[in-house]
PDB file of C-alpha atoms in Angstrom:
ATOM      1  CA  UNK A 772      78.274 134.492  73.757  1.00  0.00           C
ATOM      2  CA  UNK A 773      80.647 135.447  76.564  1.00  0.00           C
ATOM      3  CA  UNK A 774      78.094 134.301  79.192  1.00  0.00           C
ATOM      4  CA  UNK A 775      77.782 130.876  77.540  1.00  0.00           C
ATOM      5  CA  UNK A 776      81.569 130.504  77.469  1.00  0.00           C
ATOM      6  CA  UNK A 777      81.869 131.427  81.166  1.00  0.00           C
ATOM      7  CA  UNK A 778      79.035 129.026  82.133  1.00  0.00           C
ATOM      8  CA  UNK A 779      80.662 126.215  80.157  1.00  0.00           C
ATOM      9  CA  UNK A 780      84.032 126.882  81.778  1.00  0.00           C
ATOM     10  CA  UNK A 781      82.415 126.907  85.240  1.00  0.00           C
ATOM     11  CA  UNK A 782      80.703 123.545  84.628  1.00  0.00           C
ATOM     12  CA  UNK A 783      83.934 122.029  83.341  1.00  0.00           C
ATOM     13  CA  UNK A 784      85.875 123.172  86.420  1.00  0.00           C
ATOM     14  CA  UNK A 785      83.108 121.959  88.738  1.00  0.00           C
ATOM     15  CA  UNK A 786      83.356 118.517  87.148  1.00  0.00           C
ATOM     16  CA  UNK A 787      87.138 118.378  87.665  1.00  0.00           C
ATOM     17  CA  UNK A 788      86.726 119.508  91.262  1.00  0.00           C
ATOM     18  CA  UNK A 789      84.185 116.764  92.019  1.00  0.00           C
ATOM     19  CA  UNK A 790      86.511 114.094  90.596  1.00  0.00           C
ATOM     20  CA  UNK A 791      89.465 115.377  92.623  1.00  0.00           C
ATOM     21  CA  UNK A 792      87.492 114.972  95.856  1.00  0.00           C
ATOM     22  CA  UNK A 793      86.874 111.230  95.506  1.00  0.00           C
ATOM     23  CA  UNK A 794      88.373 109.567  98.555  1.00  0.00           C
ATOM     24  CA  UNK A 795      90.645 106.511  98.235  1.00  0.00           C
ATOM     25  CA  UNK A 796      88.115 104.433 100.213  1.00  0.00           C
ATOM     26  CA  UNK A 797      85.575 104.954  97.425  1.00  0.00           C
ATOM     27  CA  UNK A 798      87.977 103.628  94.794  1.00  0.00           C
ATOM     28  CA  UNK A 799      87.266 100.080  93.749  1.00  0.00           C
ATOM     29  CA  UNK A 800      88.078  97.979  90.752  1.00  0.00           C
ATOM     30  CA  UNK A 801      84.675  96.844  89.614  1.00  0.00           C
ATOM     31  CA  UNK A 802      83.780  93.883  87.415  1.00  0.00           C
ATOM     32  CA  UNK A 803      84.520  94.287  83.758  1.00  0.00           C
ATOM     33  CA  UNK A 804      86.246  92.589  80.836  1.00  0.00           C
ATOM     34  CA  UNK A 805      89.595  92.292  82.657  1.00  0.00           C
ATOM     35  CA  UNK A 806      88.118  91.955  86.142  1.00  0.00           C
ATOM     36  CA  UNK A 807      86.149  88.730  86.520  1.00  0.00           C
ATOM     37  CA  UNK A 808      85.048  89.277  90.119  1.00  0.00           C
ATOM     38  CA  UNK A 809      81.789  90.758  91.370  1.00  0.00           C
ATOM     39  CA  UNK A 810      81.858  93.934  93.464  1.00  0.00           C
ATOM     40  CA  UNK A 811      80.524  91.905  96.404  1.00  0.00           C
ATOM     41  CA  UNK A 812      83.741  89.885  96.315  1.00  0.00           C
ATOM     42  CA  UNK A 813      85.836  92.912  97.313  1.00  0.00           C
ATOM     43  CA  UNK A 814      86.597  93.377 101.000  1.00  0.00           C
ATOM     44  CA  UNK A 815      87.656  96.799 102.242  1.00  0.00           C
ATOM     45  CA  UNK A 816      90.859  96.960 104.316  1.00  0.00           C
ATOM     46  CA  UNK A 817      89.069  98.327 107.400  1.00  0.00           C
ATOM     47  CA  UNK A 818      86.571  95.436 107.296  1.00  0.00           C
ATOM     48  CA  UNK A 819      89.380  92.857 107.184  1.00  0.00           C
ATOM     49  CA  UNK A 820      91.214  94.655 110.015  1.00  0.00           C
ATOM     50  CA  UNK A 821      88.040  94.418 112.114  1.00  0.00           C
ATOM     51  CA  UNK A 822      87.925  90.648 111.513  1.00  0.00           C
ATOM     52  CA  UNK A 823      91.641  90.243 112.280  1.00  0.00           C
ATOM     53  CA  UNK A 824      91.384  92.256 115.507  1.00  0.00           C
ATOM     54  CA  UNK A 825      88.116  90.727 116.715  1.00  0.00           C
ATOM     55  CA  UNK A 826      88.372  88.199 119.509  1.00  0.00           C
ATOM     56  CA  UNK A 827      85.001  86.705 118.580  1.00  0.00           C
ATOM     57  CA  UNK A 828      85.074  86.734 114.757  1.00  0.00           C
ATOM     58  CA  UNK A 829      86.752  83.891 112.921  1.00  0.00           C
ATOM     59  CA  UNK A 830      89.366  85.299 110.551  1.00  0.00           C
ATOM     60  CA  UNK A 831      89.207  83.642 107.127  1.00  0.00           C
ATOM     61  CA  UNK A 832      92.371  82.217 105.575  1.00  0.00           C
ATOM     62  CA  UNK A 833      94.321  85.102 104.024  1.00  0.00           C
ATOM     63  CA  UNK A 834      96.819  84.500 101.222  1.00  0.00           C
ATOM     64  CA  UNK A 835      99.542  86.922 100.135  1.00  0.00           C
ATOM     65  CA  UNK A 836      99.768  86.052  96.455  1.00  0.00           C
ATOM     66  CA  UNK A 837     102.261  88.824  95.675  1.00  0.00           C
ATOM     67  CA  UNK A 838     105.782  89.924  96.522  1.00  0.00           C
ATOM     68  CA  UNK A 839     104.883  92.286  99.371  1.00  0.00           C
ATOM     69  CA  UNK A 840     104.854  92.191 103.174  1.00  0.00           C
ATOM     70  CA  UNK A 841     102.518  89.788 104.914  1.00  0.00           C
ATOM     71  CA  UNK A 842      99.548  91.248 106.721  1.00  0.00           C
ATOM     72  CA  UNK A 843      98.741  89.754 110.111  1.00  0.00           C
ATOM     73  CA  UNK A 844      97.510  86.174 109.734  1.00  0.00           C
ATOM     74  CA  UNK A 845      98.411  85.848 106.045  1.00  0.00           C
ATOM     75  CA  UNK A 846     100.074  82.843 104.469  1.00  0.00           C
ATOM     76  CA  UNK A 847     102.896  83.978 102.196  1.00  0.00           C
ATOM     77  CA  UNK A 848     102.650  82.343  98.772  1.00  0.00           C
ATOM     78  CA  UNK A 849     104.621  84.735  96.575  1.00  0.00           C
ATOM     79  CA  UNK A 850     103.778  86.139  93.167  1.00  0.00           C
ATOM     80  CA  UNK A 851     101.382  83.657  91.534  1.00  0.00           C
ATOM     81  CA  UNK A 852     102.260  85.069  88.130  1.00  0.00           C
ATOM     82  CA  UNK A 853     105.152  82.620  88.610  1.00  0.00           C
ATOM     83  CA  UNK A 854     104.085  79.017  87.884  1.00  0.00           C
ATOM     84  CA  UNK A 855     105.944  77.628  90.909  1.00  0.00           C
ATOM     85  CA  UNK A 856     104.050  79.953  93.263  1.00  0.00           C
ATOM     86  CA  UNK A 857     100.724  79.220  91.565  1.00  0.00           C
ATOM     87  CA  UNK A 858     101.316  75.518  92.290  1.00  0.00           C
ATOM     88  CA  UNK A 859     102.208  76.426  95.898  1.00  0.00           C
ATOM     89  CA  UNK A 860      98.904  78.345  96.114  1.00  0.00           C
ATOM     90  CA  UNK A 861      96.926  75.369  94.788  1.00  0.00           C
ATOM     91  CA  UNK A 862      98.606  73.088  97.336  1.00  0.00           C
ATOM     92  CA  UNK A 863      97.773  75.497 100.193  1.00  0.00           C
ATOM     93  CA  UNK A 864      94.110  75.474  99.112  1.00  0.00           C
ATOM     94  CA  UNK A 865      93.810  71.729  98.510  1.00  0.00           C
ATOM     95  CA  UNK A 866      92.445  70.752 101.937  1.00  0.00           C
ATOM     96  CA  UNK A 867      90.111  73.718 102.436  1.00  0.00           C
ATOM     97  CA  UNK A 868      86.363  73.128 101.989  1.00  0.00           C
ATOM     98  CA  UNK A 869      85.123  74.827  98.818  1.00  0.00           C
ATOM     99  CA  UNK A 870      82.638  76.910 100.834  1.00  0.00           C
ATOM    100  CA  UNK A 871      85.387  78.479 102.955  1.00  0.00           C
ATOM    101  CA  UNK A 872      85.702  82.244 102.693  1.00  0.00           C
ATOM    102  CA  UNK A 873      89.193  82.858 101.278  1.00  0.00           C
ATOM    103  CA  UNK A 874      90.863  86.291 101.173  1.00  0.00           C
ATOM    104  CA  UNK A 875      93.584  87.026  98.623  1.00  0.00           C
ATOM    105  CA  UNK A 876      95.718  90.108  98.157  1.00  0.00           C
ATOM    106  CA  UNK A 877      98.801  91.235  96.304  1.00  0.00           C
ATOM    107  CA  UNK A 878      99.404  94.975  96.728  1.00  0.00           C
ATOM    108  CA  UNK A 879     102.512  95.140  94.544  1.00  0.00           C
ATOM    109  CA  UNK A 880     101.110  97.858  92.310  1.00  0.00           C
ATOM    110  CA  UNK A 881      97.786  99.490  91.408  1.00  0.00           C
ATOM    111  CA  UNK A 882      95.052  96.851  91.526  1.00  0.00           C
ATOM    112  CA  UNK A 883      94.086  97.508  87.912  1.00  0.00           C
ATOM    113  CA  UNK A 884      97.575  96.490  86.697  1.00  0.00           C
ATOM    114  CA  UNK A 885      98.321  93.659  89.136  1.00  0.00           C
ATOM    115  CA  UNK A 886      99.805  90.571  87.418  1.00  0.00           C
ATOM    116  CA  UNK A 887      98.882  88.269  90.320  1.00  0.00           C
ATOM    117  CA  UNK A 888      95.319  88.939  91.469  1.00  0.00           C
ATOM    118  CA  UNK A 889      93.557  87.669  88.337  1.00  0.00           C
ATOM    119  CA  UNK A 890      95.455  84.339  88.078  1.00  0.00           C
ATOM    120  CA  UNK A 891      94.824  83.686  91.795  1.00  0.00           C
ATOM    121  CA  UNK A 892      91.128  84.582  91.498  1.00  0.00           C
ATOM    122  CA  UNK A 893      90.718  82.422  88.392  1.00  0.00           C
ATOM    123  CA  UNK A 894      92.441  79.493  90.124  1.00  0.00           C
ATOM    124  CA  UNK A 895      90.074  79.759  93.097  1.00  0.00           C
ATOM    125  CA  UNK A 896      87.092  79.721  90.708  1.00  0.00           C
ATOM    126  CA  UNK A 897      88.516  76.771  88.773  1.00  0.00           C
ATOM    127  CA  UNK A 898      88.999  74.853  92.026  1.00  0.00           C
ATOM    128  CA  UNK A 899      85.336  75.472  92.923  1.00  0.00           C
ATOM    129  CA  UNK A 900      85.665  78.017  95.750  1.00  0.00           C
ATOM    130  CA  UNK A 901      82.433  79.934  96.232  1.00  0.00           C
ATOM    131  CA  UNK A 902      83.307  82.581  98.861  1.00  0.00           C
ATOM    132  CA  UNK A 903      86.263  84.462  97.398  1.00  0.00           C
ATOM    133  CA  UNK A 904      87.244  87.869  98.769  1.00  0.00           C
ATOM    134  CA  UNK A 905      89.799  90.184  97.181  1.00  0.00           C
ATOM    135  CA  UNK A 906      91.341  92.704  99.554  1.00  0.00           C
ATOM    136  CA  UNK A 907      90.593  96.021  97.884  1.00  0.00           C
ATOM    137  CA  UNK A 908      94.007  97.662  97.505  1.00  0.00           C
ATOM    138  CA  UNK A 909      93.406 100.044  94.591  1.00  0.00           C
ATOM    139  CA  UNK A 910      96.872 101.640  94.878  1.00  0.00           C
ATOM    140  CA  UNK A 911      99.180  99.219  96.704  1.00  0.00           C
ATOM    141  CA  UNK A 912      99.773  97.632 100.100  1.00  0.00           C
ATOM    142  CA  UNK A 913     101.889 100.558 101.309  1.00  0.00           C
ATOM    143  CA  UNK A 914      99.211 103.191 100.606  1.00  0.00           C
ATOM    144  CA  UNK A 915      96.069 101.222 101.401  1.00  0.00           C
ATOM    145  CA  UNK A 916      97.284  99.176 104.397  1.00  0.00           C
ATOM    146  CA  UNK A 917     100.701  99.959 105.894  1.00  0.00           C
ATOM    147  CA  UNK A 918     100.376 103.781 105.864  1.00  0.00           C
ATOM    148  CA  UNK A 919      97.097 103.424 107.778  1.00  0.00           C
ATOM    149  CA  UNK A 920      98.809 101.484 110.552  1.00  0.00           C
ATOM    150  CA  UNK A 921      96.956  98.251 109.830  1.00  0.00           C
ATOM    151  CA  UNK A 922      98.562  95.101 111.288  1.00  0.00           C
ATOM    152  CA  UNK A 923     101.424  93.277 109.607  1.00  0.00           C
ATOM    153  CA  UNK A 924     102.874  89.871 110.454  1.00  0.00           C
ATOM    154  CA  UNK A 925     105.636  89.990 113.037  1.00  0.00           C
TER     155      UNK A 925
END
């Protein structure tokens, strides 16, 4: 009986240890009931940085739809949970072709609790955009962008 108890305890601890070693880069907010996007619609911060820093790649329009700092090249909209800012977002999108790749981010809080990302995503879908990218900031802009030295607007 003691051997079974020790084996069970070992397996339990091994499981906790494996979970603790998951790197932040592997964290994503996948599709589900509260997350209408597909996993292919997430863009990792390092991939967006590569586009921003590339002389040859065309950087897609980037919209800051939260109340955080602007990353390099982003258009500041403000928190789209606010109706006035949602209208500002719609106006900024009005002249873009529907097939344009559009990147949105907030970064105010953990992605799973963000009050802005879902309304912005849903508005893009409603307007007919087909190439939507959500900057994957599972924690916040500070942790997943600024602390890594990624570029901010000047």
